[in-house]
Amino acid sequence: MLLPKGFRGWLAKESQHWQEQGIIQPGQRDQILARYPEEETVAGRMAFVLRTFGVLLLGAALLLVIGHNWDSLSRSGRLLTVIGGLIGLQGVGLWYLHRDSRQGTILGALAGCIMFGAAIALTGQIYHLDAHSPDAVLAWCIGTLPFAILLDSTLLYVGSLLLACSWLGMESSHSFKVSWFGHASDSRPLFFLLIVPSAVAAYRRFRPLLAGAVAWSLVAAWISRDLSAQYMMLPLIIASLHAIGDARARGWRFIGGVGATIATIAIGEIRDPMTSHLFRTDSLACWLILGAAAVALVLAIRSGQFLRIWPAGIALAILLVGLGYELFGKGHDVFQVLMIATGNVATLILAIWLIRLGLTEGRLRPYVYGSLVFLTWLIVRYVDISPDVGMLTMAGFFALIGVILFLLARVWKTQREPYQPEVSPDYRPAWLETGIAIITPHRRSLLWTAVVLQVATIGGMVWRHHQPGDAGERIVLRCRPVDPRDLLKGEYVILNYDFSTATEAQQRSLIAEYKKLHLDPKTVGSDFQLGNIPADTAVYVPLTRLADGTGVAEKPTFIRPSQGLYLKGLTRYRQLRFGIEAFYVKEGKGRQWEDLARKGELAAEIGVLPDGRAGLISLKAMPKAGATPLPR
């Protein structure tokens, strides 16, 4: 329950006296104040928005100042700047927390979390890291979530959603899937776990804005190389779980309507139905979504609200027919016709449902959405069959659309549907409230712990990547010439080596070795390629040191060498990555290294630990006759 500002201030002062007088126990005051947050006025919300933009601009200014002086700082100075900036900004938020200033605490945490992301990137630059870039965004998101949960801040929740969507988009744009426990797998289940806290917060208290942001975040799950209609139906399934009149359902209905329209129009294509690869049967998540649709339909029927049954029924029908086609119907005309008919009927029912929903809730937007779905279906189906009709038919078609628009406008003007009052209850299950009651008295110490974990994350990066240059055996590797258009990217140089890309002979050797180690040769076809090997599989490249200190790479292998110097890397199809493929340079110095690489006279000095981990130390000019450092 939200309290007016004056009454909330009175409660805060009085509860402090109650605690001092022993009327309530320590920690109970925090529980009471957390249960009755302050109601923000329009002016208060606007001021908070302005302060938020102020924090973002000040953060950008701070990062620009750091960037301006970056080249003049030593490595130790850079690390102190990064860690000191992180501790300082998070300290501001904790100071405001001590003063019981909620807005100041949230803005301080926002600035600190932004600095945490910058610290990850700057630490990577200090040690010339060329790791799997989405991992940095994932760590940033995970490091932000504790502050959003402990402060129960919509702003921080939205920030975590943006980071989760960015991570999934980056992961999907790569030519391989995330590797968990040594096996390639879909990254979307982890994405769903990342957005669960935001969804819980949106429904524990009435936050339609946050619920809409969670609904919009599911669009990121559609962006994948193995896109399936199941994920496009998921928002529609969730929409059916809401009571008619619940404002938190609006985002789910819009996103669900868009996804369902795309899927149903695609499978309803008459000339060339887009049925292949739209429904996946090899993913556990897709079967879980089918089960969720069935559960949603049962709950909608039990609720007695007829308009909740429609979206759940549409989703379940499409999923059942689609999966049936994938499992049994390929090559059968009957299943093909059933798919086309189901797709077209489902689109029409979807349009009618949205129109009826708009009339019932007295809201124009769903009514317009439903009208647009119907018109989109009409236009697409007309284009689908237009080669068989003439100009007169086309004229009649456009006239029909015009009449339909007038009729829809007339229906809205003279609507007779009874309005459904807005119903938006908070969801506070006992187990959740019990957990929050346990955590609330320890919120301050937990926030301190979250700050310590952020600093420890940066410290762990420093410790891990400082070792190769400090304690590793140093060796010089000649870099291979690459296309200069791709060499200089911002302020770092992309490095390529003779062993970065497996040759045809090396590919055959690696494939044979992988089959022997992990597969039954009798069950593996002759078309098995290096790309079939799970991405991020560990690979090793032995190194031989020459008399002049340079190293020569031997044949890559999946078997860890028992002795000698070697590099440990990961496979990415034909590419082998070892974390030494990018070197950050001073501003304006990149062109020199680019010219050397184009001539084949560039070398990289690296440090290699006994376990194969390597780190870049410096770049060198290495003419054909020897090695001469380039003046820096």
XYZ file of C-alpha atoms in Angstrom:
632
model
C 0.000 0.000 0.000
C 1.353 3.430 -0.972
C 1.190 6.206 1.637
C 1.065 9.969 0.988
C 4.380 11.714 1.479
C 3.427 13.511 4.699
C 1.930 10.456 6.353
C 4.886 8.299 5.252
C 7.270 10.830 6.826
C 5.262 10.784 10.063
C 5.371 6.972 10.090
C 9.158 6.984 9.577
C 9.707 9.363 12.531
C 7.253 7.677 14.852
C 8.521 4.168 14.090
C 12.018 5.383 14.970
C 10.713 6.414 18.403
C 8.880 3.092 18.761
C 12.136 1.258 18.112
C 14.083 3.414 20.568
C 11.424 2.880 23.235
C 11.385 -0.884 22.709
C 7.813 -1.012 21.415
C 9.041 -2.761 18.278
C 12.131 -4.886 17.850
C 15.148 -3.840 15.724
C 14.464 -4.684 12.119
C 10.691 -4.497 12.454
C 10.789 -0.787 11.603
C 12.440 -1.590 8.267
C 9.774 -4.223 7.595
C 6.971 -1.749 8.311
C 8.464 0.979 6.113
C 9.137 -1.507 3.307
C 5.501 -2.621 3.405
C 4.206 0.953 3.139
C 6.343 2.817 0.566
C 5.834 6.474 -0.135
C 3.439 7.507 -2.854
C 5.214 9.653 -5.407
C 3.517 12.767 -6.721
C 3.769 13.771 -10.368
C 6.260 16.466 -9.407
C 8.254 13.936 -7.371
C 8.378 11.475 -10.244
C 9.467 14.203 -12.657
C 12.201 15.325 -10.272
C 13.396 11.726 -9.955
C 13.495 11.361 -13.748
C 15.544 14.556 -14.044
C 17.924 13.365 -11.336
C 18.275 10.057 -13.147
C 19.302 11.789 -16.354
C 21.647 13.921 -14.285
C 23.326 10.808 -12.887
C 23.696 9.367 -16.385
C 25.268 12.586 -17.690
C 27.602 12.862 -14.715
C 28.609 9.243 -15.208
C 29.320 9.887 -18.877
C 31.381 12.956 -17.920
C 33.372 10.899 -15.404
C 34.101 8.200 -17.986
C 35.197 10.835 -20.514
C 37.579 12.362 -17.973
C 39.013 8.914 -17.268
C 39.321 8.237 -20.992
C 41.083 11.562 -21.600
C 43.779 10.741 -19.029
C 43.848 6.995 -19.682
C 46.986 6.880 -21.818
C 49.005 8.872 -19.290
C 48.246 6.463 -16.439
C 50.354 3.430 -15.583
C 48.739 0.013 -15.294
C 48.610 0.385 -11.518
C 47.130 3.851 -11.873
C 44.463 2.550 -14.226
C 43.507 -0.247 -11.865
C 43.320 2.132 -8.897
C 41.162 4.513 -10.945
C 38.773 1.736 -11.955
C 38.398 0.154 -8.528
C 38.423 3.509 -6.704
C 35.700 4.884 -8.986
C 33.556 1.795 -8.387
C 33.947 1.935 -4.595
C 33.412 5.701 -4.527
C 30.166 5.700 -6.511
C 28.731 2.739 -4.653
C 29.784 4.442 -1.432
C 27.628 7.438 -2.335
C 24.590 5.182 -2.588
C 25.379 3.520 0.755
C 25.801 6.939 2.374
C 22.326 7.937 1.199
C 21.044 4.600 2.496
C 22.441 5.480 5.927
C 20.476 8.752 5.738
C 17.266 6.891 4.802
C 17.086 8.684 1.437
C 15.516 6.185 -0.948
C 15.963 8.252 -4.106
C 19.570 9.072 -3.280
C 20.294 5.402 -2.575
C 18.780 4.293 -5.877
C 20.608 6.958 -7.910
C 23.882 6.138 -6.159
C 23.386 2.425 -6.876
C 22.582 3.263 -10.505
C 25.811 5.237 -10.860
C 27.762 2.454 -9.140
C 26.294 -0.242 -11.381
C 27.122 1.802 -14.477
C 30.663 2.113 -13.169
C 30.736 -1.656 -12.578
C 30.056 -2.248 -16.270
C 32.684 0.318 -17.204
C 35.136 -1.343 -14.800
C 34.662 -4.701 -16.526
C 35.337 -3.132 -19.923
C 38.335 -1.071 -18.730
C 39.897 -4.036 -16.941
C 39.546 -6.025 -20.149
C 41.307 -3.221 -21.991
C 44.128 -3.070 -19.452
C 44.892 -6.762 -19.974
C 44.082 -6.840 -23.726
C 41.357 -9.412 -23.215
C 39.661 -10.936 -26.233
C 37.190 -13.101 -24.354
C 33.652 -14.036 -25.299
C 32.242 -10.486 -25.227
C 28.648 -11.364 -24.154
C 30.068 -12.766 -20.910
C 30.997 -9.237 -19.818
C 27.398 -8.047 -20.275
C 26.128 -11.143 -18.463
C 28.411 -10.407 -15.494
C 27.229 -6.790 -15.547
C 23.583 -7.899 -15.452
C 24.146 -10.384 -12.611
C 26.062 -7.738 -10.642
C 23.190 -5.249 -11.023
C 20.347 -7.572 -9.999
C 21.117 -7.641 -6.219
C 20.783 -3.846 -6.029
C 17.476 -3.931 -7.924
C 16.104 -6.663 -5.633
C 17.308 -5.216 -2.328
C 16.199 -1.661 -3.156
C 13.053 -2.847 -4.971
C 13.703 -0.176 -7.593
C 11.811 -0.108 -10.892
C 14.669 1.900 -12.424
C 17.268 -0.732 -11.579
C 14.946 -3.541 -12.636
C 14.520 -1.917 -16.047
C 18.309 -1.533 -16.249
C 18.782 -5.236 -15.534
C 16.214 -6.068 -18.237
C 18.099 -3.963 -20.781
C 21.333 -5.744 -19.877
C 19.687 -9.174 -20.092
C 18.258 -8.349 -23.534
C 21.621 -6.992 -24.687
C 23.357 -10.149 -23.511
C 20.907 -12.445 -25.289
C 21.098 -10.368 -28.474
C 24.897 -10.487 -28.448
C 24.865 -14.206 -27.703
C 22.452 -14.862 -30.562
C 24.507 -12.789 -33.016
C 27.520 -15.048 -32.533
C 27.900 -18.058 -34.756
C 27.764 -20.417 -31.791
C 25.703 -21.021 -28.677
C 26.709 -20.415 -25.112
C 28.595 -23.343 -23.616
C 27.468 -24.566 -20.184
C 29.352 -27.353 -18.422
C 31.217 -28.157 -21.628
C 28.127 -28.602 -23.800
C 26.628 -26.115 -26.220
C 23.091 -25.166 -25.289
C 20.390 -22.589 -25.788
C 21.020 -19.348 -23.914
C 17.342 -18.421 -23.530
C 16.625 -20.434 -20.329
C 19.280 -18.393 -18.526
C 17.740 -15.242 -20.007
C 14.357 -16.183 -18.522
C 15.982 -16.656 -15.107
C 17.500 -13.176 -15.362
C 14.120 -11.515 -15.933
C 12.247 -13.447 -13.217
C 13.122 -10.948 -10.412
C 11.727 -8.066 -12.475
C 8.541 -10.012 -13.189
C 8.069 -10.844 -9.501
C 8.538 -7.177 -8.562
C 6.023 -6.076 -11.197
C 3.293 -8.289 -9.714
C 4.123 -8.052 -6.038
C 3.269 -4.375 -6.284
C 1.141 -2.761 -8.964
C 3.748 -1.740 -11.566
C 2.255 -1.835 -15.065
C 5.317 -0.038 -16.477
C 7.666 -2.740 -15.206
C 5.290 -5.506 -16.319
C 5.267 -3.964 -19.789
C 9.075 -3.825 -19.802
C 9.220 -7.535 -18.914
C 6.778 -8.286 -21.745
C 8.851 -6.293 -24.213
C 12.017 -8.082 -23.082
C 10.614 -11.373 -24.407
C 11.065 -9.989 -27.925
C 14.783 -10.626 -27.384
C 13.978 -14.353 -27.151
C 12.679 -14.211 -30.730
C 16.073 -13.102 -32.060
C 17.909 -16.353 -32.529
C 19.292 -18.588 -35.211
C 16.841 -21.285 -34.156
C 13.754 -19.079 -33.914
C 10.668 -21.089 -33.072
C 7.002 -20.121 -32.987
C 6.742 -21.418 -29.417
C 8.635 -18.396 -28.097
C 6.435 -16.069 -30.160
C 3.349 -17.613 -28.548
C 4.675 -17.333 -24.984
C 3.563 -13.684 -24.364
C 0.046 -14.574 -25.546
C -0.042 -17.475 -23.066
C 1.043 -15.168 -20.229
C -1.565 -12.590 -21.305
C -4.318 -15.164 -20.795
C -3.302 -15.570 -17.143
C -4.390 -11.986 -16.359
C -7.871 -10.987 -15.312
C -9.782 -8.781 -17.722
C -9.115 -5.196 -16.665
C -5.633 -5.844 -15.236
C -3.423 -3.049 -16.571
C -0.328 -5.255 -16.271
C -1.692 -7.454 -19.055
C -1.493 -4.730 -21.682
C 2.146 -5.235 -22.617
C 1.710 -9.008 -22.773
C -1.339 -8.658 -25.020
C 0.401 -6.300 -27.402
C 3.606 -8.339 -27.700
C 1.622 -11.571 -27.746
C -0.625 -10.209 -30.471
C 2.367 -9.217 -32.594
C 4.092 -12.594 -32.166
C 0.935 -14.606 -32.751
C 0.056 -12.545 -35.836
C 3.485 -13.123 -37.364
C 3.354 -16.857 -36.644
C -0.225 -17.456 -37.783
C 0.108 -15.436 -40.982
C 3.335 -17.291 -41.788
C 1.844 -20.776 -41.393
C -1.369 -19.676 -43.110
C 0.457 -18.772 -46.333
C -1.480 -20.472 -49.116
C 1.106 -20.676 -51.886
C 4.237 -21.369 -49.855
C 3.467 -22.044 -46.166
C 6.397 -21.194 -43.893
C 6.094 -24.310 -41.783
C 9.696 -25.527 -41.819
C 11.738 -24.691 -38.718
C 8.916 -22.653 -37.157
C 8.168 -25.337 -34.579
C 10.982 -27.139 -32.789
C 10.635 -30.552 -31.222
C 14.229 -30.947 -29.978
C 14.037 -28.380 -27.185
C 12.731 -29.010 -23.678
C 11.750 -25.340 -23.370
C 9.414 -25.634 -26.364
C 7.584 -28.572 -24.791
C 7.341 -26.663 -21.520
C 5.708 -23.775 -23.381
C 3.173 -26.231 -24.815
C 2.406 -27.427 -21.296
C 2.094 -23.813 -20.110
C -0.484 -23.154 -22.845
C -2.564 -26.133 -21.671
C -2.387 -24.980 -18.032
C -3.312 -21.417 -19.053
C -6.361 -22.694 -20.925
C -7.549 -24.688 -17.905
C -7.106 -21.691 -15.586
C -8.909 -19.409 -18.045
C -11.874 -21.791 -18.210
C -12.024 -21.995 -14.408
C -11.946 -18.193 -14.115
C -15.225 -17.908 -16.002
C -13.875 -14.947 -18.021
C -14.600 -15.840 -21.623
C -12.080 -13.373 -23.086
C -9.242 -15.087 -21.183
C -10.002 -18.364 -22.951
C -9.450 -16.962 -26.432
C -5.667 -16.235 -26.290
C -4.879 -19.475 -24.448
C -6.946 -21.455 -26.957
C -5.270 -19.764 -29.930
C -1.790 -20.477 -28.556
C -2.555 -24.100 -27.686
C -4.200 -24.829 -31.059
C -1.299 -23.345 -33.029
C 1.298 -25.205 -30.953
C -0.499 -28.551 -31.202
C -1.023 -28.317 -34.960
C 2.516 -27.051 -35.557
C 4.175 -29.728 -33.457
C 1.920 -32.377 -35.004
C 3.015 -31.285 -38.439
C 6.704 -31.386 -37.470
C 6.387 -34.850 -35.925
C 3.983 -36.612 -38.272
C 2.727 -34.414 -41.076
C 5.670 -33.580 -43.312
C 4.947 -34.799 -46.810
C 1.218 -35.316 -46.144
C -1.201 -32.978 -47.929
C -3.872 -33.353 -45.243
C -1.569 -31.977 -42.547
C -0.494 -29.206 -44.898
C -4.087 -28.115 -45.458
C -4.789 -28.350 -41.724
C -1.826 -26.091 -41.002
C -2.948 -23.483 -43.520
C -6.532 -23.519 -42.277
C -5.494 -23.309 -38.626
C -3.183 -20.383 -39.313
C -5.866 -18.354 -41.097
C -8.650 -19.133 -38.623
C -6.341 -18.338 -35.672
C -5.467 -14.937 -37.173
C -9.141 -14.053 -37.525
C -9.961 -15.214 -33.987
C -7.012 -13.191 -32.678
C -8.368 -10.071 -34.386
C -11.868 -10.637 -33.018
C -10.517 -11.233 -29.510
C -8.587 -7.952 -29.497
C -11.604 -6.033 -30.822
C -13.888 -7.566 -28.182
C -11.278 -6.867 -25.505
C -11.127 -3.194 -26.453
C -14.905 -2.910 -26.274
C -15.072 -4.716 -22.922
C -12.354 -2.632 -21.260
C -13.463 0.569 -22.989
C -9.959 1.062 -24.407
C -9.299 2.121 -27.977
C -5.836 0.604 -28.351
C -6.707 -3.122 -28.284
C -9.662 -2.343 -30.551
C -7.290 -0.714 -33.049
C -4.781 -3.559 -32.669
C -7.468 -6.088 -33.514
C -8.550 -4.054 -36.525
C -4.953 -3.861 -37.743
C -4.511 -7.628 -37.324
C -7.584 -8.224 -39.449
C -6.492 -5.758 -42.137
C -2.976 -7.207 -42.167
C -4.375 -10.695 -42.651
C -6.669 -9.453 -45.417
C -3.841 -7.693 -47.289
C -1.362 -10.565 -46.939
C -3.888 -13.137 -48.083
C -4.831 -10.911 -51.025
C -1.175 -10.576 -52.057
C -0.900 -14.331 -51.680
C -3.605 -14.964 -54.292
C -3.301 -11.714 -56.297
C -1.555 -13.289 -59.335
C -4.815 -15.082 -60.078
C -7.060 -12.000 -60.010
C -7.379 -8.915 -62.178
C -7.584 -5.159 -61.700
C -11.339 -5.123 -61.095
C -10.931 -7.622 -58.278
C -8.160 -5.460 -56.842
C -10.459 -2.414 -56.944
C -13.170 -4.371 -55.164
C -10.653 -5.503 -52.569
C -9.578 -1.973 -51.701
C -13.203 -0.874 -51.593
C -13.892 -3.721 -49.153
C -11.062 -2.564 -46.884
C -12.494 0.959 -46.906
C -15.959 -0.294 -45.952
C -14.473 -2.427 -43.168
C -12.653 0.584 -41.713
C -15.882 2.611 -41.659
C -17.735 -0.281 -40.018
C -15.063 -0.685 -37.343
C -15.204 3.024 -36.574
C -19.011 2.830 -36.364
C -18.904 -0.138 -34.017
C -16.534 1.677 -31.669
C -18.705 4.791 -31.688
C -21.872 2.871 -30.882
C -20.360 0.171 -28.684
C -22.734 -1.650 -26.381
C -20.262 -3.845 -24.478
C -20.457 -3.373 -20.679
C -17.239 -1.890 -19.349
C -15.116 -4.117 -17.142
C -13.736 -2.231 -14.120
C -9.966 -2.239 -13.701
C -8.787 -5.076 -11.484
C -5.105 -5.079 -10.576
C -4.470 -6.968 -7.329
C -1.030 -7.317 -5.838
C 0.357 -10.841 -5.683
C 1.920 -11.526 -2.302
C 2.232 -15.275 -1.711
C 3.106 -16.205 1.840
C 6.427 -17.834 0.930
C 7.564 -14.682 -0.880
C 6.533 -12.340 1.908
C 8.248 -14.592 4.451
C 11.470 -14.445 2.462
C 11.288 -10.667 2.117
C 10.589 -10.313 5.838
C 13.732 -12.329 6.580
C 15.884 -10.301 4.170
C 14.626 -6.781 4.972
C 16.370 -6.349 8.371
C 19.662 -7.334 6.744
C 19.253 -5.148 3.660
C 22.122 -2.805 4.507
C 24.608 -5.588 5.131
C 23.444 -7.346 1.963
C 23.976 -4.160 -0.063
C 27.486 -3.919 1.355
C 27.988 -7.553 0.354
C 26.778 -6.782 -3.186
C 29.319 -3.952 -3.453
C 32.062 -6.258 -2.164
C 31.093 -8.864 -4.774
C 31.329 -6.277 -7.555
C 34.782 -5.220 -6.378
C 35.771 -8.875 -5.968
C 34.665 -9.570 -9.559
C 37.013 -6.869 -10.833
C 39.736 -8.097 -8.470
C 39.273 -11.637 -9.753
C 39.661 -10.448 -13.335
C 42.857 -8.618 -12.370
C 44.295 -11.608 -10.500
C 43.446 -14.097 -13.246
C 44.748 -12.071 -16.163
C 47.755 -10.564 -14.398
C 49.304 -14.004 -13.903
C 50.364 -14.797 -17.506
C 52.302 -11.538 -17.896
C 53.757 -11.660 -14.390
C 54.579 -15.340 -13.880
C 54.190 -16.869 -17.336
C 56.977 -17.943 -19.646
C 57.493 -15.259 -22.295
C 57.576 -16.060 -25.954
C 57.214 -14.052 -29.183
C 54.729 -15.125 -31.874
C 54.765 -13.692 -35.361
C 51.396 -12.322 -36.453
C 49.920 -13.194 -39.819
C 48.914 -10.416 -42.234
C 45.167 -9.742 -42.255
C 42.840 -7.554 -44.249
C 43.698 -3.983 -43.103
C 40.014 -3.031 -43.227
C 39.438 -5.357 -40.293
C 42.714 -4.845 -38.450
C 42.089 -1.522 -36.783
C 38.825 -1.455 -34.908
C 38.470 1.521 -32.637
C 41.577 1.681 -30.511
C 42.628 -1.935 -30.570
C 44.459 -4.042 -33.112
C 43.033 -7.389 -34.175
C 45.782 -10.001 -34.181
C 45.873 -13.171 -36.222
C 48.344 -16.049 -36.043
C 49.320 -18.993 -38.203
C 47.395 -21.281 -35.844
C 44.254 -19.091 -35.585
C 42.537 -20.928 -38.436
C 42.785 -24.691 -38.740
C 44.047 -25.875 -42.118
C 42.261 -28.622 -44.037
C 44.741 -31.206 -42.779
C 44.420 -29.946 -39.215
C 40.627 -30.063 -39.463
C 40.715 -33.688 -40.550
C 43.082 -34.506 -37.695
C 40.894 -32.705 -35.131
C 37.729 -34.386 -36.414
C 39.315 -37.838 -36.220
C 40.625 -37.108 -32.746
C 37.245 -35.825 -31.500
C 35.434 -38.875 -32.873
C 37.884 -41.152 -31.114
C 37.572 -39.303 -27.797
C 33.842 -38.540 -27.630
C 31.852 -40.386 -30.296
C 31.144 -43.863 -31.545
C 32.688 -43.992 -35.049
C 29.963 -46.422 -36.118
C 27.205 -43.893 -35.480
C 28.935 -40.866 -37.014
C 28.532 -40.205 -40.709
C 31.260 -39.217 -43.094
C 29.791 -35.701 -43.349
C 30.837 -34.849 -39.758
C 32.665 -31.515 -39.899
C 34.639 -29.363 -37.492
C 31.576 -27.143 -37.211
C 29.651 -30.073 -35.701
C 31.970 -30.067 -32.705
C 30.393 -28.104 -29.815
C 31.589 -24.519 -29.754
C 34.044 -23.570 -26.999
C 35.532 -27.058 -26.849
C 39.005 -26.888 -25.283
C 41.845 -27.187 -27.806
C 45.608 -27.140 -27.266
C 48.448 -25.898 -29.484
C 52.001 -26.995 -28.468
C 54.693 -24.348 -28.947
C 58.344 -24.818 -29.844
C 60.783 -22.051 -28.897
C 63.408 -21.158 -31.518
C 66.877 -19.839 -30.783
C 65.850 -16.189 -31.326
C 63.041 -16.452 -28.744
C 60.205 -16.737 -31.198
C 57.710 -19.531 -31.029
C 56.393 -21.908 -33.678
C 53.015 -23.572 -33.296
C 52.599 -27.284 -33.818
C 49.473 -29.253 -34.776
C 46.393 -28.408 -32.633
C 44.982 -31.221 -30.528
C 42.115 -31.933 -28.130
C 44.479 -33.804 -25.798
C 46.253 -31.672 -23.194
C 50.059 -32.016 -23.620
C 51.758 -33.637 -20.640
C 54.891 -31.505 -20.936
C 56.358 -28.528 -22.720
C 54.931 -25.127 -23.543
C 51.448 -24.978 -25.024
C 48.446 -22.679 -25.493
C 44.946 -23.547 -24.306
C 42.134 -22.185 -26.459
C 38.550 -22.742 -27.572
C 37.096 -23.833 -30.886
C 34.750 -21.672 -32.942
C 34.180 -23.769 -36.036
C 37.417 -23.410 -38.043
C 38.647 -20.620 -35.775
C 40.760 -21.289 -32.692
C 40.723 -18.542 -30.047
C 43.274 -18.148 -27.251
C 42.411 -14.757 -25.719
C 45.394 -13.042 -27.362
C 43.634 -11.761 -30.470
C 43.186 -8.081 -29.518
C 45.721 -5.511 -28.322
C 44.626 -2.072 -27.129
C 46.942 0.710 -28.275
C 47.367 4.395 -27.594
C 45.222 6.772 -29.567
C 46.750 7.452 -32.968
C 49.218 4.524 -32.813
C 47.054 1.933 -34.497
C 48.086 2.820 -38.047
C 51.741 1.960 -37.332
C 50.835 -1.535 -36.226
C 48.471 -1.866 -39.161
C 51.275 -1.122 -41.621
C 53.554 -3.678 -39.948
C 50.863 -6.349 -40.002
C 50.177 -5.715 -43.681
C 53.888 -6.336 -44.377
C 53.915 -9.465 -42.193
C 56.417 -7.855 -39.792
C 54.287 -7.707 -36.657
C 54.860 -9.951 -33.637
C 53.220 -10.254 -30.236
C 55.033 -10.991 -26.990
C 52.913 -13.153 -24.716
C 53.207 -14.781 -21.317
C 52.156 -18.432 -21.056
C 51.349 -20.204 -17.800
C 51.974 -23.943 -17.286
C 48.225 -24.642 -17.687
C 48.193 -23.052 -21.160
C 46.558 -19.730 -20.277
C 48.162 -16.859 -22.146
C 48.154 -13.063 -21.930
C 49.417 -10.349 -24.247
C 52.360 -8.271 -23.011
C 53.417 -6.094 -25.948
C 53.600 -5.777 -29.721
C 56.912 -5.805 -31.553
C 58.188 -5.006 -35.012
C 59.825 -8.162 -36.352
C 61.429 -7.825 -39.748
C 62.372 -10.996 -41.580
C 65.931 -10.913 -40.234
C 65.179 -10.409 -36.524
C 63.205 -8.638 -33.890
C 63.443 -4.877 -33.274
C 61.031 -3.187 -30.889
C 58.954 -0.432 -32.413
C 59.417 2.927 -30.614
C 56.352 3.770 -28.589
